[in-house]
Short mmCIF file of C-alpha atoms and ligand atoms in Angstrom, two decimals:
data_model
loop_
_atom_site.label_atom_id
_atom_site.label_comp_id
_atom_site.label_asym_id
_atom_site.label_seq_id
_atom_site.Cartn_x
_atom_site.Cartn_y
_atom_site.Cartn_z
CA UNK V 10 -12.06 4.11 2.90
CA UNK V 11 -7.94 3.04 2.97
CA UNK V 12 -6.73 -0.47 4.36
CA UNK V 13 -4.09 -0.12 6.62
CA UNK V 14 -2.32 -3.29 8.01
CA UNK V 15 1.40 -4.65 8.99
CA UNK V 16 2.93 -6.97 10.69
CA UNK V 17 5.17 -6.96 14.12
CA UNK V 18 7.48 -4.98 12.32
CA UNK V 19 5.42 -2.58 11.12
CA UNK V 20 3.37 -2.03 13.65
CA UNK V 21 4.34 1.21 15.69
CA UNK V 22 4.47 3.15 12.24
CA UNK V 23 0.99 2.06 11.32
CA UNK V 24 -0.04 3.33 14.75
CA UNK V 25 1.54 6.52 14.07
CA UNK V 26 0.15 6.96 10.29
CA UNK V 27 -3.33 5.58 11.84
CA UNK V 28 -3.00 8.88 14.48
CA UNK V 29 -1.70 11.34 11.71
CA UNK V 30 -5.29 9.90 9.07
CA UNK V 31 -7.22 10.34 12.06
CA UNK V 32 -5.93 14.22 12.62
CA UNK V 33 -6.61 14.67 8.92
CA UNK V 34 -10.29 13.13 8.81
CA UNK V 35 -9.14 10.65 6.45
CA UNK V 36 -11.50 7.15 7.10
CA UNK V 37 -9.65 3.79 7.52
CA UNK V 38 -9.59 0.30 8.68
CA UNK V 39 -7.25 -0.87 10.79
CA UNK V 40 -6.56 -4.94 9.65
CA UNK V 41 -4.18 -5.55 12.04
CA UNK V 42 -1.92 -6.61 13.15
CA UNK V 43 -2.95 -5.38 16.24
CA UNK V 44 0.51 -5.47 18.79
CA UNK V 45 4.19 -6.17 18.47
CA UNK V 46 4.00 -9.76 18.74
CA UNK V 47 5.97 -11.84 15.99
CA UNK V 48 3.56 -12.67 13.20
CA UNK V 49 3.68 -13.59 9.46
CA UNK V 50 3.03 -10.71 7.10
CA UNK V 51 1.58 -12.70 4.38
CA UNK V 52 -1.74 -12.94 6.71
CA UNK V 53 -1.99 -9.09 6.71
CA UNK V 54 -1.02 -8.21 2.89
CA UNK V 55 -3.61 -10.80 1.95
CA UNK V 56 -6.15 -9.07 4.60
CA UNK V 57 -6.00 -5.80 3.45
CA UNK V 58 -5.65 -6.65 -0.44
CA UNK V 59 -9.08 -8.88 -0.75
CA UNK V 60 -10.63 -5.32 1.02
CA UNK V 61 -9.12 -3.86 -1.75
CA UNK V 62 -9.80 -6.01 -5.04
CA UNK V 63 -13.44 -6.48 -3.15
CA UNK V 64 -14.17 -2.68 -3.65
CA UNK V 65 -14.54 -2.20 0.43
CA UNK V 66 -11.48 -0.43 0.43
CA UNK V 67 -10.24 1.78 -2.39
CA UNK V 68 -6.59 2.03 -1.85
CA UNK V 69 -4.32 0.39 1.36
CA UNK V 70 -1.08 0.56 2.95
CA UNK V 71 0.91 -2.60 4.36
CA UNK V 72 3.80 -2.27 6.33
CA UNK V 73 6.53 -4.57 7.29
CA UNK V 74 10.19 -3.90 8.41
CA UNK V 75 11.17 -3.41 4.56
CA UNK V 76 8.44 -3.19 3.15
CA UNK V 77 9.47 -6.21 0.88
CA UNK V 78 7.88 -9.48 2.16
CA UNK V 79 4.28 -7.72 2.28
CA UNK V 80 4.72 -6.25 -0.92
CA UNK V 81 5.58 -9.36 -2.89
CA UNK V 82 2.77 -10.94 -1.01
CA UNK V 83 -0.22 -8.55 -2.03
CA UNK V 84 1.14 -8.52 -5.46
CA UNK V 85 0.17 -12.19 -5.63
CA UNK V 86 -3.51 -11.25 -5.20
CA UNK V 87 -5.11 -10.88 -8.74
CA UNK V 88 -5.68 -6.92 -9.12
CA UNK V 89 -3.08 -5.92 -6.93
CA UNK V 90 -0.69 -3.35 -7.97
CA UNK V 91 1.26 -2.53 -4.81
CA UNK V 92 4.17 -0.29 -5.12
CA UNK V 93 6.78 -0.33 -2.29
CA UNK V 94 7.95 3.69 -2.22
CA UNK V 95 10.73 5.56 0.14
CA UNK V 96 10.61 8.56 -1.82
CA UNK V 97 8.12 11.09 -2.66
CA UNK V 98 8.41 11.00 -6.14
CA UNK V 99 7.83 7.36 -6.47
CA UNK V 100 4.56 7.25 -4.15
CA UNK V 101 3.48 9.71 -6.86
CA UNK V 102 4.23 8.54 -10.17
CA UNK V 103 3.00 5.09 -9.09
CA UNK V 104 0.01 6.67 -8.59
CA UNK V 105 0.21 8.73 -11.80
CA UNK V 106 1.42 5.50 -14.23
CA UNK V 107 1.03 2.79 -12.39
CA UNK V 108 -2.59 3.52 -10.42
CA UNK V 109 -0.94 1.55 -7.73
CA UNK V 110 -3.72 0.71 -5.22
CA UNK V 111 -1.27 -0.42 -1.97
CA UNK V 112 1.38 1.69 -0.85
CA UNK V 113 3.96 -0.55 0.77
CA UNK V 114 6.47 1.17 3.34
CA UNK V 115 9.48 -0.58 5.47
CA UNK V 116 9.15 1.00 8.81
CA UNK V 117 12.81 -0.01 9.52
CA UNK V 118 13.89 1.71 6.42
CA UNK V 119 12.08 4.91 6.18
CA UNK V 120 11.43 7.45 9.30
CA UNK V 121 8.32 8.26 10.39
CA UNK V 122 8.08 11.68 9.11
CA UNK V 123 8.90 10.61 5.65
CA UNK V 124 6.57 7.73 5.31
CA UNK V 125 3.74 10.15 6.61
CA UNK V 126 4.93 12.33 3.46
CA UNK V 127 4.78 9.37 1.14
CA UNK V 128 1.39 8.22 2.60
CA UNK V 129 -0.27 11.86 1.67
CA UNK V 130 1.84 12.48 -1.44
CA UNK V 131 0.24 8.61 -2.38
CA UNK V 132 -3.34 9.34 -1.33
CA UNK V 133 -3.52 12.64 -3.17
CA UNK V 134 -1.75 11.85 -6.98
CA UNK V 135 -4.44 11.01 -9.39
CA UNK V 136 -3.76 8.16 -12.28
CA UNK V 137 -3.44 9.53 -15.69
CA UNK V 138 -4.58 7.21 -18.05
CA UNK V 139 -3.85 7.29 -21.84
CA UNK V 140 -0.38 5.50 -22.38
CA UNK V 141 -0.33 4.22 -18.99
CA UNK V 142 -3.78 2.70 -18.84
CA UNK V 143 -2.61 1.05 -22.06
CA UNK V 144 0.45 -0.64 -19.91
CA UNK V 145 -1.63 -1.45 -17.28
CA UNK V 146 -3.90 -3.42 -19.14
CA UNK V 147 -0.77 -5.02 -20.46
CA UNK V 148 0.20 -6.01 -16.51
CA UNK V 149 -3.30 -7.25 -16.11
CA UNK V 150 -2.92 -9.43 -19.19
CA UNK V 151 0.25 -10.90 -17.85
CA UNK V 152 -1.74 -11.67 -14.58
CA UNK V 153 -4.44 -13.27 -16.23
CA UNK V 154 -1.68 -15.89 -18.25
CA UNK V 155 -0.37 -16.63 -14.94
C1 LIG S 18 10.09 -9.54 10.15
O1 LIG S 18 11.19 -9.72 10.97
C2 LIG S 18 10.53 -9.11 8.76
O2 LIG S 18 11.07 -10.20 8.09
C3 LIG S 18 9.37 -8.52 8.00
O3 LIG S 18 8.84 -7.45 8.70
C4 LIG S 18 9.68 -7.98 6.62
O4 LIG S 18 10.78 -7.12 6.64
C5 LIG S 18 9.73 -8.95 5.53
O5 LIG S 18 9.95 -8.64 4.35
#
């Protein structure tokens, strides 16, 4: 299952990704927010992270207009690695070194077509372990310090 959410200014790209899952079978839930009506995003990245560190979800998305604000937010959550991408390659070498488990996208930054790419390039990389598992145990470390 994948955790979607956003806030105002994210919110007709998560409509459009929601459609595109839905054509591809893939299952989500949709955390809102749920029309274009000013709202804060750290409400939404908090939302959809606890589904994530809570094992209900395995991986989410979170969209805001740069993708910044909601990203900064879930990365606050303890076991959060969310990894704002607008390229290809990034959405799959976070997944590959990082195991990133939120994909962040700005919606007024990136076109629709090309976050849709990001979203499936993210969902289907694979983390890699070995070095990289070593480093992020060494980011979870740094969480735990505080
Ligand atoms: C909302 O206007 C905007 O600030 C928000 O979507 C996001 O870009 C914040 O980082």
């Amino acid at each position: 299952m994948l955790a979607i959410g956003c806030d105002h200014g994210g919110y007709q790209l998560k409509q459009y990704i929601m459609k595109c899952l839905g054509e591809k079978g893939v299952e989500y839930k949709d955390f809102g927010t749920y029309n274009e009506d000013s709202c804060d995003y750290p409400a939404y990245a908090e939302a959809v992270s606890r589904s994530v560190v809570s094992g209900e979800c395995e991986k989410g998305i979170l969209i805001c207009g740069t993708g910044i604000g909601i990203s900064i937010a879930a990365n606050k959550i303890h076991g959060i690695r969310a990894a704002l991408c607008s390229d290809c390659y990034s959405a799959e070498y976070t997944r590959r070194h990082n195991d990133a488990n939120i994909l962040a996208l700005g919606a007024r930054t990136v076109g629709s077509g090309l976050a849709m790419k990001i979203v499936d390039t993210f969902l289907s990389a694979s983390f890699e372990g070995g070095r990289h598992a070593q480093r992020v145990d060494m980011i979870r470390e740094l969480e735990s310090r505080g």
